[in-house]
XYZ file of C-alpha atoms in Angstrom:
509
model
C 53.787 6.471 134.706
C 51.952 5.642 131.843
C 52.682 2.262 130.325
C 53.317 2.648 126.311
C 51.842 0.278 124.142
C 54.070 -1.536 121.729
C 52.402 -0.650 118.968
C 54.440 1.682 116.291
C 52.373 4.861 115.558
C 52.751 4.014 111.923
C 49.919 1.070 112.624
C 47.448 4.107 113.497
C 45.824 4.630 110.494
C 42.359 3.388 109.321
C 42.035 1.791 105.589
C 38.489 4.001 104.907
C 37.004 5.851 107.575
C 33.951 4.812 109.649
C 30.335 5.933 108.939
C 28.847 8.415 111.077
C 26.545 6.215 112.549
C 24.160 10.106 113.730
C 23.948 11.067 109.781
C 20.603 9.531 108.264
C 20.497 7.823 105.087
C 19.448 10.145 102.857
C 16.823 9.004 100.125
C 18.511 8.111 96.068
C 17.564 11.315 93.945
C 15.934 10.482 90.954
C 17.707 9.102 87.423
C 17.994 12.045 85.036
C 15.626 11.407 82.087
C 17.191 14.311 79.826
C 18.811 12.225 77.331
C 21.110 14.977 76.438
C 21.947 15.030 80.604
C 23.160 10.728 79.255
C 24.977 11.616 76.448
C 27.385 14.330 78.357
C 27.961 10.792 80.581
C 26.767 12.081 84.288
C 25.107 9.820 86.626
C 22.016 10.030 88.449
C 23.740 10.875 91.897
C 26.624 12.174 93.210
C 29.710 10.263 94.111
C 32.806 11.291 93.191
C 35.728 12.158 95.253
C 35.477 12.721 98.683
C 37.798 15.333 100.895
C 41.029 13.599 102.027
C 40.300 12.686 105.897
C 42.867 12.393 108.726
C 44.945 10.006 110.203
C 42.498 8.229 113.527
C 45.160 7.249 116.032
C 44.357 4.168 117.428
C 41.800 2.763 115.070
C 44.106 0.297 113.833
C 42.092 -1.601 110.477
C 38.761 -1.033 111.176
C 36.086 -3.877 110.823
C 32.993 -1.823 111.441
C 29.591 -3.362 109.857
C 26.388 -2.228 108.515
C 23.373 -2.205 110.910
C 19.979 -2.632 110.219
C 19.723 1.403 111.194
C 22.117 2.234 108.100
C 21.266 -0.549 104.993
C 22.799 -0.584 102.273
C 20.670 0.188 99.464
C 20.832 -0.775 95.441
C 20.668 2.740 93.399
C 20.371 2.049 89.448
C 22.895 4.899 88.265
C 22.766 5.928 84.110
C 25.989 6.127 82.832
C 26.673 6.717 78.834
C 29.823 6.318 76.874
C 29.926 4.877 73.876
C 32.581 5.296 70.731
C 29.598 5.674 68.369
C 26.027 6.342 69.932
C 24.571 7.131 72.994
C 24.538 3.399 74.825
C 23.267 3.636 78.609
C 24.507 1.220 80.963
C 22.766 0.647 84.451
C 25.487 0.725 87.602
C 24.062 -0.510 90.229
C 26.083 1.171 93.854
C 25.237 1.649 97.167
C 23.165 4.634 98.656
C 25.362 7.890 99.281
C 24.949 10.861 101.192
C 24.111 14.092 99.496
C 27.555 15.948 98.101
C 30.370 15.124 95.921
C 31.657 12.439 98.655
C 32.281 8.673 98.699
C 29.973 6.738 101.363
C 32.355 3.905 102.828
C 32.561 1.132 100.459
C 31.490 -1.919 102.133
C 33.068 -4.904 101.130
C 30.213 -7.656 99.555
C 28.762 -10.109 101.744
C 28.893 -7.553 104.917
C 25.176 -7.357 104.217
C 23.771 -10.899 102.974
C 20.687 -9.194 102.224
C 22.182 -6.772 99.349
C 22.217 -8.585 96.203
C 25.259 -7.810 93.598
C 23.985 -9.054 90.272
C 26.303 -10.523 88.194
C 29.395 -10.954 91.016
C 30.096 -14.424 91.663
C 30.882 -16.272 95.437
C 34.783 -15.631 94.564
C 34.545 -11.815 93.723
C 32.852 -11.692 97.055
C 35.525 -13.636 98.787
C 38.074 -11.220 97.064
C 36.712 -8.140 98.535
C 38.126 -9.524 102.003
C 41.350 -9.264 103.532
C 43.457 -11.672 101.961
C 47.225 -11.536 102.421
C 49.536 -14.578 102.185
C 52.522 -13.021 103.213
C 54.444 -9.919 104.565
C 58.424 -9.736 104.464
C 60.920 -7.087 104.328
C 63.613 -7.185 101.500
C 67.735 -6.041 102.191
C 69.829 -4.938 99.796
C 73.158 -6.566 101.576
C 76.361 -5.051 99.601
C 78.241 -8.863 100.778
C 74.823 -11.161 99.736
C 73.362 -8.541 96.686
C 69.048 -8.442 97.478
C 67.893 -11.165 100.285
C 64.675 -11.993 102.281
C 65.535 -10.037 105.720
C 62.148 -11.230 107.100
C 59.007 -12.662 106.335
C 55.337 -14.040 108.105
C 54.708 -17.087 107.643
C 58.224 -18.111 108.187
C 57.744 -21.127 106.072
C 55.936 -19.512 102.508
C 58.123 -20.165 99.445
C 59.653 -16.656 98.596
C 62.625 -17.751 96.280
C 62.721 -14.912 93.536
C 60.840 -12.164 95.792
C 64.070 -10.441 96.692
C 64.629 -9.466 93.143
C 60.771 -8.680 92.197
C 60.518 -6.280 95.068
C 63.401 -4.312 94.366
C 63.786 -3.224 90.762
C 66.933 -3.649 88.811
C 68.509 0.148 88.758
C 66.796 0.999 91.931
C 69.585 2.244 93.710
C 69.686 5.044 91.443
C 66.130 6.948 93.021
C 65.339 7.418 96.427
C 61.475 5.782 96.195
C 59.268 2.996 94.389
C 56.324 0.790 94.083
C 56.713 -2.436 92.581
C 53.216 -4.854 91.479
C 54.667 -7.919 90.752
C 53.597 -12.012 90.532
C 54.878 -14.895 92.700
C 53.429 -18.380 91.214
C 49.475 -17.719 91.536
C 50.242 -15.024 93.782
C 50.081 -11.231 93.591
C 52.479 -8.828 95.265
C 52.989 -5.156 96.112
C 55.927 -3.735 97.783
C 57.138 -0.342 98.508
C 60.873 0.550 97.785
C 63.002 3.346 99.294
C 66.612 4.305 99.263
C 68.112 6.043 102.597
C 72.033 7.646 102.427
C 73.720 6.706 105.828
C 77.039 7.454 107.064
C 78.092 4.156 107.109
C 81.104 2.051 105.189
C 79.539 -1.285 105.724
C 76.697 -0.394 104.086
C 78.472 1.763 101.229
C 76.132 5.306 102.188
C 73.071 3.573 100.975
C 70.173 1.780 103.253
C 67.766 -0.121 100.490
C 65.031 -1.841 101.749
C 61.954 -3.256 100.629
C 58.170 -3.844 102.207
C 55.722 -5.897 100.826
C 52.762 -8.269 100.792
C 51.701 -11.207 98.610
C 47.753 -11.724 97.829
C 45.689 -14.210 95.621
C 44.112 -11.268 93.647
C 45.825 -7.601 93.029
C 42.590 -5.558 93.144
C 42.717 -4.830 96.273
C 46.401 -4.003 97.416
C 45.859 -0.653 96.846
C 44.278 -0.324 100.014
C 47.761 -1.285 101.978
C 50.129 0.889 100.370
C 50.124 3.968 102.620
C 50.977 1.329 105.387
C 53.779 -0.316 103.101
C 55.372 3.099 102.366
C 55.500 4.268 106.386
C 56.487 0.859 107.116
C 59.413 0.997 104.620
C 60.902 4.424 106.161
C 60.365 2.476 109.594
C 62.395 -0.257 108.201
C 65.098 2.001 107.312
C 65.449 3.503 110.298
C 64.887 1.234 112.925
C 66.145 -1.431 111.280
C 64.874 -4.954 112.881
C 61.556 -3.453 114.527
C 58.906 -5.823 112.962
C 56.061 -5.445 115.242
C 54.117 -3.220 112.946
C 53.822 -5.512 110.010
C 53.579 -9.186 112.587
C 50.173 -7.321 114.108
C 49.425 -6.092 110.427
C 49.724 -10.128 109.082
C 47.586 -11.399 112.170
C 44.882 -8.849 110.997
C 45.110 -9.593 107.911
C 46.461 -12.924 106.923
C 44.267 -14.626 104.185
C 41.861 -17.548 105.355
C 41.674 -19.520 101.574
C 38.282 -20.904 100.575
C 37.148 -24.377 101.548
C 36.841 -25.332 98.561
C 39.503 -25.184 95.436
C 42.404 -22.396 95.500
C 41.018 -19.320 95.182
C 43.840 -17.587 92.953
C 43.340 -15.655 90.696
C 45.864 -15.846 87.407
C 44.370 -13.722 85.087
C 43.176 -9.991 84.592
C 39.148 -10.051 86.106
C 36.940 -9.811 83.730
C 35.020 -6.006 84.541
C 31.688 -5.679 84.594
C 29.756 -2.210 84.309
C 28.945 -3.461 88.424
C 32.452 -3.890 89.471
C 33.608 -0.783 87.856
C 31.765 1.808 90.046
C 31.756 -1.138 93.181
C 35.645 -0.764 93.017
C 35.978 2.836 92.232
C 36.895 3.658 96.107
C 38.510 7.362 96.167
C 41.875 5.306 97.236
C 42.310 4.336 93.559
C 43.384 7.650 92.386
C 46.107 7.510 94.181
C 47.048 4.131 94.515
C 45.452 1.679 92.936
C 45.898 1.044 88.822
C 42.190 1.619 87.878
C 43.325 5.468 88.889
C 45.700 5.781 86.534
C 43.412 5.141 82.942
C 43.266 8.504 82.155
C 47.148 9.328 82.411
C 47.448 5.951 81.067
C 45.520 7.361 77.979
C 47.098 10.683 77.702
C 50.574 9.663 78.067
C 50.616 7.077 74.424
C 47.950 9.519 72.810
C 46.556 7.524 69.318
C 49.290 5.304 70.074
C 46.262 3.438 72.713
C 44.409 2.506 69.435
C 47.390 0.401 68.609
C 47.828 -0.807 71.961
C 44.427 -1.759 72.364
C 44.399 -4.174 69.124
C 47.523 -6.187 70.363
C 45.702 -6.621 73.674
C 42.463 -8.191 72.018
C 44.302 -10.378 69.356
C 45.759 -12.049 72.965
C 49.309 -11.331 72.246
C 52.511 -11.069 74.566
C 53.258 -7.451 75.313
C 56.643 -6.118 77.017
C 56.847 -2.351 78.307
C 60.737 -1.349 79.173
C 61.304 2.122 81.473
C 63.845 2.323 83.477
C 63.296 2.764 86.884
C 60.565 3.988 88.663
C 58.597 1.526 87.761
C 55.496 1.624 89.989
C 53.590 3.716 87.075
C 54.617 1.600 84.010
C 52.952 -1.598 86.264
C 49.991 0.413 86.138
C 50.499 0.803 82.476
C 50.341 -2.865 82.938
C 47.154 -3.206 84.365
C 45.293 -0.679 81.670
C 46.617 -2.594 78.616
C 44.644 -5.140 79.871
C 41.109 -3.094 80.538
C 41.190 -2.698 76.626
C 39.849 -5.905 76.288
C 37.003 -6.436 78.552
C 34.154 -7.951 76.924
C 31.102 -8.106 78.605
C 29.261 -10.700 76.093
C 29.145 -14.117 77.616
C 30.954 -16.722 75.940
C 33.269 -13.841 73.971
C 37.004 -15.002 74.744
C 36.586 -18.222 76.445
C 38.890 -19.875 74.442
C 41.376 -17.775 74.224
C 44.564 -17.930 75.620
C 43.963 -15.963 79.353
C 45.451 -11.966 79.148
C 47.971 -12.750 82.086
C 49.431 -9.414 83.624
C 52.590 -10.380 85.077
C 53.502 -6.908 86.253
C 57.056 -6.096 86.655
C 59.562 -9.003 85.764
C 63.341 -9.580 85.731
C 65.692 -12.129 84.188
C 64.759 -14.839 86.603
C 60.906 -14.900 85.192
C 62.568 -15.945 81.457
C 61.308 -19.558 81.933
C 58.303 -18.909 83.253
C 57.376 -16.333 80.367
C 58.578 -19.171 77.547
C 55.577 -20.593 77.977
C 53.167 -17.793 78.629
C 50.585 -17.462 75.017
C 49.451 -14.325 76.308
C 50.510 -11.736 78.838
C 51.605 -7.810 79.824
C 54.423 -7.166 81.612
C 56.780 -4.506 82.839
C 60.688 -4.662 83.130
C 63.907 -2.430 83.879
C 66.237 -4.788 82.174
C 67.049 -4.075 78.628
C 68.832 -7.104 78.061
C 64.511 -8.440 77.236
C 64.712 -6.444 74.019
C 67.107 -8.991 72.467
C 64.981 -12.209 73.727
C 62.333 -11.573 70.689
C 61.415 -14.960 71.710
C 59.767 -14.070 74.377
C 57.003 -11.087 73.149
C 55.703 -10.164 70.361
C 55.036 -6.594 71.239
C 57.798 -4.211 72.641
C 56.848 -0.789 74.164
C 59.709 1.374 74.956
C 58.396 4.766 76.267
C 56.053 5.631 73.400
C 57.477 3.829 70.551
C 55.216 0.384 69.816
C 57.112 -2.278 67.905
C 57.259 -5.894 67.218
C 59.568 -7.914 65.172
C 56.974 -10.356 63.779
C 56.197 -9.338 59.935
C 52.227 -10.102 59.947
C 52.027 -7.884 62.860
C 53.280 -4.959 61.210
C 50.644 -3.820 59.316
C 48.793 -2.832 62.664
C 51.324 -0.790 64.075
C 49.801 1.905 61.343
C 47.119 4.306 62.499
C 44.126 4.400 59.877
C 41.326 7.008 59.983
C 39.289 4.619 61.890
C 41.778 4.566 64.499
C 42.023 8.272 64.724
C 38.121 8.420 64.604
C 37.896 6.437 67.211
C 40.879 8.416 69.318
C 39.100 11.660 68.543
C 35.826 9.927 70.298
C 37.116 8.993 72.916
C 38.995 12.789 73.526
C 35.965 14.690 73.068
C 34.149 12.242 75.509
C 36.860 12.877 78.123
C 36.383 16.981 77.096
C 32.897 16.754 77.672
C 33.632 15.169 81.046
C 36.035 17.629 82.274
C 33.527 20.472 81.617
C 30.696 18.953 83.393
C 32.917 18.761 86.349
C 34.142 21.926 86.369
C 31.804 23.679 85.282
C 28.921 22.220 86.792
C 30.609 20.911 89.532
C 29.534 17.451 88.425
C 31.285 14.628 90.269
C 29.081 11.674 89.174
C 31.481 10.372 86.686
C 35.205 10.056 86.087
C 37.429 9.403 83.459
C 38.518 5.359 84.650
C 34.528 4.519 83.935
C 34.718 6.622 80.709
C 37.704 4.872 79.447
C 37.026 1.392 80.415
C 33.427 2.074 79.698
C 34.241 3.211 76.162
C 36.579 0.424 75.601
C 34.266 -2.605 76.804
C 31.075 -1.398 74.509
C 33.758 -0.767 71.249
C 34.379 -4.539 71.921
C 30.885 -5.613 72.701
C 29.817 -4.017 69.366
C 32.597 -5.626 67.450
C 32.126 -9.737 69.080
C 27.984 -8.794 68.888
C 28.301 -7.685 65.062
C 30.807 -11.194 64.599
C 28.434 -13.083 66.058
C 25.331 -11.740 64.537
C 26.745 -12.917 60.925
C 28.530 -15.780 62.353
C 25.015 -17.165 62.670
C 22.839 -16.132 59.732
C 22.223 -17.436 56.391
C 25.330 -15.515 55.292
C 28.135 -15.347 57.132
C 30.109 -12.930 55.374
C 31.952 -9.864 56.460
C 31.401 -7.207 53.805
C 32.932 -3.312 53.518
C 29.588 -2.278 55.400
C 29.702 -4.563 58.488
C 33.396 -3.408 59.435
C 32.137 0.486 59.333
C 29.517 -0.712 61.859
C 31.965 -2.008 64.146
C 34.479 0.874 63.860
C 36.804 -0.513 61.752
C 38.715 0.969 58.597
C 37.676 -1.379 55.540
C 41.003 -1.516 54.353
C 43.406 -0.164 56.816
C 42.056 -3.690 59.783
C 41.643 -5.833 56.800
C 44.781 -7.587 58.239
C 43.322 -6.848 62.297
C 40.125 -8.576 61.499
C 41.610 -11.678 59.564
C 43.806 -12.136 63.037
C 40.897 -11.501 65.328
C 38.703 -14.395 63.735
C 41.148 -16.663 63.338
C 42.229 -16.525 67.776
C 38.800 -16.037 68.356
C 37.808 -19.149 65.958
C 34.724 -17.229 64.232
C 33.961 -18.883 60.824
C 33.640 -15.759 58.782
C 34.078 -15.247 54.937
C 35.535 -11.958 54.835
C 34.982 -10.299 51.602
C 35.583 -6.031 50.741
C 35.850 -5.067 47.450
C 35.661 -8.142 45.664
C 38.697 -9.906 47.709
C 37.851 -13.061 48.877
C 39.554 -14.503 52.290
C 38.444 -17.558 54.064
């Protein structure tokens, strides 16, 4: 007889696939030096997505490691967007093989001997396995939404039951839910099962999730949080699965301070292609940019001047609401600045993900944050944002804001950009059956250097003989003379720039 292991199937799945440790490392082609080739924004090798690849039973989470027979080595990739000119930006990635496939990502500090430039000790830390917790959510029709389980048995988890299981979830059958406990991070996957049953009035609702120090990487987890959730509902009380999946992967904090992470990372053109895994078009936010994009239209240009002036920004939808968290997460990549010193003392863009009625104190004293909620009953607390986003339709009740809810032609400039960009993309790929690039670097790419040119023209005048903004200065930057008089009088004031700002002949200090 042979003995069965007590391990669910459902744990037989591998995170990213082992490297074929027979294929050789094939040399980096060369950079393209046709600047025309920089322009259309491809790379200088292939890398885009890779073939989905089946299920390995009996893997388990693999911890494989580079050798010395398969290094890991730096290739300098060109990669050009820009809102106004051609600006190249050098990516540096790992070695791939030949083909529009991903080579594993390897997580940084596997090999001590790769440098990452510009990544700090605690973005290395990050790229580990890091959960706090693991618990299953109930909904009980005696008790309403209750912990039903949870590793470590002693982690704080008051308010969980309610973040991982959306207000007006029992009317859909499935959601994901990115949400923030204290300092921590949390993904859970919901689903709703009938049943035959009166005790539990026909419905089985049950949640799985995970808490982290940093969001970026619960992505990778979700495919085991959505089996584990159907497991849950039905074989209810069967938690060997996720006590094995905590042991794996339970977080072990850095000696020295916290190691949480409260606000939205600050991307660099390195992380961006580093974190690009093929997983994150399916699961993870930075997937999601493009649909992000296309679903608000010019409305983004709007969007993306609240975000930068630091302000608090609500988005309502009723349930699902797995796709308006990452909604979430892309207001905030409209603000990454890549200038040192830009934004350092401004209030921190929080994203607080999806929140419900038991998060109203702790947002009272937020300055600055993006969120996501089901309840309407937010839409009467004015006092709480200053920006409400219901579906498509941006508004906010505070008069000085107004004036930017407005598109200008710079805004639609700018929009049209950034479309024919995304055009030009689109056609390399299909056309030349270009993987290189994708549309979450084009976006966030685009975004980050419209920013750096704005807070490097600021600071350029901030510090010369004559620091005054004039009609010319706020072309350069992309801005409508008259139409972001208003946009640029708010900027300088929360990013403290001493600026005279004078167009045609008004004077403002």
């Amino acid at each position: 007889m042979v003995e069965q292991s007590d391990r669910a199937p459902l744990l037989d799945w591998e995170e990213i696939p082992p490297p074929d440790p027979n294929q050789a490392a094939q040399p980096p082609p060369e950079p393209p030096r046709d600047e025309g080739t920089a322009a259309a924004g491809k790379t200088s090798h292939p890398s885009g997505r890779r073939t989905p690849t089946c299920i390995a039973s009996g893997t388990g989470w693999s911890r494989s490691s580079r050798t010395s027979a398969n290094p890991i080595t730096a290739v300098p990739t060109a990669v050009t967007y820009s809102p106004s000119r051609n600006i190249t930006a050098v990516v540096v990635s790992r070695d791939k093989p030949s083909g529009c496939g991903f080579g594993r990502p390897e997580p940084v500090g596997t090999d001590r001997s790769y440098p990452f430039p510009g990544i700090t000790a605690r973005d290395q830390w990050e790229e580990k396995d890091q959960i706090v917790a693991v618990f299953v959510v109930t909904f009980d029709t005696r008790s309403g939404n209750m912990v039903e389980w949870c590793l470590p048995h002693d982690i704080d988890l008051d308010g969980v039951e309610f973040k991982s299981m959306a207000s007006g979830s029992h009317r859909i059958t499935s959601d994901f839910i990115y949400f923030r406990k204290g300092n921590y991070f949390g993904l859970a996957c919901f689903a709703n099962m009938p049943v035959e049953n009166e005790l539990e009035r026909g419905a089985r609702m049950k949640s799985v999730g995970i808490l982290s120090p940093s969001y970026t990487l619960l992505y990778r987890y979700m495919h085991f949080l959505e089996n584990q959730v159907r497991h849950q509902l039905q074989c209810p009380g069967q938690y060997s699965p996720l006590e094995a999946f905590y042991e794996d992967k339970k977080a072990v904090l850095p000696p020295t301070g916290n190691g949480l992470v409260t606000s939205c990372p600050t991307w660099t053109v390195v992380s961006i292609n580093r974190c690009m895994h093929p997983e994150m078009k399916i699961t993870h936010p930075a997937g999601c940019m493009s649909q992000f994009i296309q679903f608000f239209g010019e409305q983004i240009m709007v969007l993306w001047k609240f975000v930068l002036l630091r302000k608090r920004l609500l988005i309502f939808s009723p349930p699902p609401i797995g796709v308006v968290c990452y909604r979430v997460y892309c207001c905030c990549c409209l603000a990454n600045v890549s200038i040192p010193g830009i934004g350092v003392s401004v209030p921190e863009l929080r994203p607080f993900f999806y929140i419900n009625i038991a998060d109203i104190s702790a947002l009272e004293t937020e300055l600055s944050y993006v969120a996501c909620t089901t309840e309407k009953i937010f839409e009467d607390k004015k006092e709480l944002y200053d920006v409400y986003i219901d579906n498509q339709n941006v508004k906010t009740h505070r008069s000085h804001l107004q004036p930017l809810l407005r598109l200008n032609a710079a805004d639609k400039e700018k929009y049209r950009k950034l479309s024919e960009q995304r055009q030009m993309l689109l056609y390399s790929q299909e056309v030349d059956e270009d993987c290189s690039a994708n549309e979450e670097d084009l976006f966030i790419l685009f975004f980050m250097e419209l920013n750096n040119r704005i807070f490097q023209t600021l600071s350029e005048v901030a510090g010369s003989s004559d620091p005054t903004i004039t009609a010319d200065h706020m072309r350069a930057m992309g801005l409508d003379p008259q139409g972001d008089r208003s946009f640029l009088e708010d900027l300088l004031e929360v990013y403290g720039i001493d600026i005279t700002l004078v167009i045609d002949n008004l004077c403002c200090s």
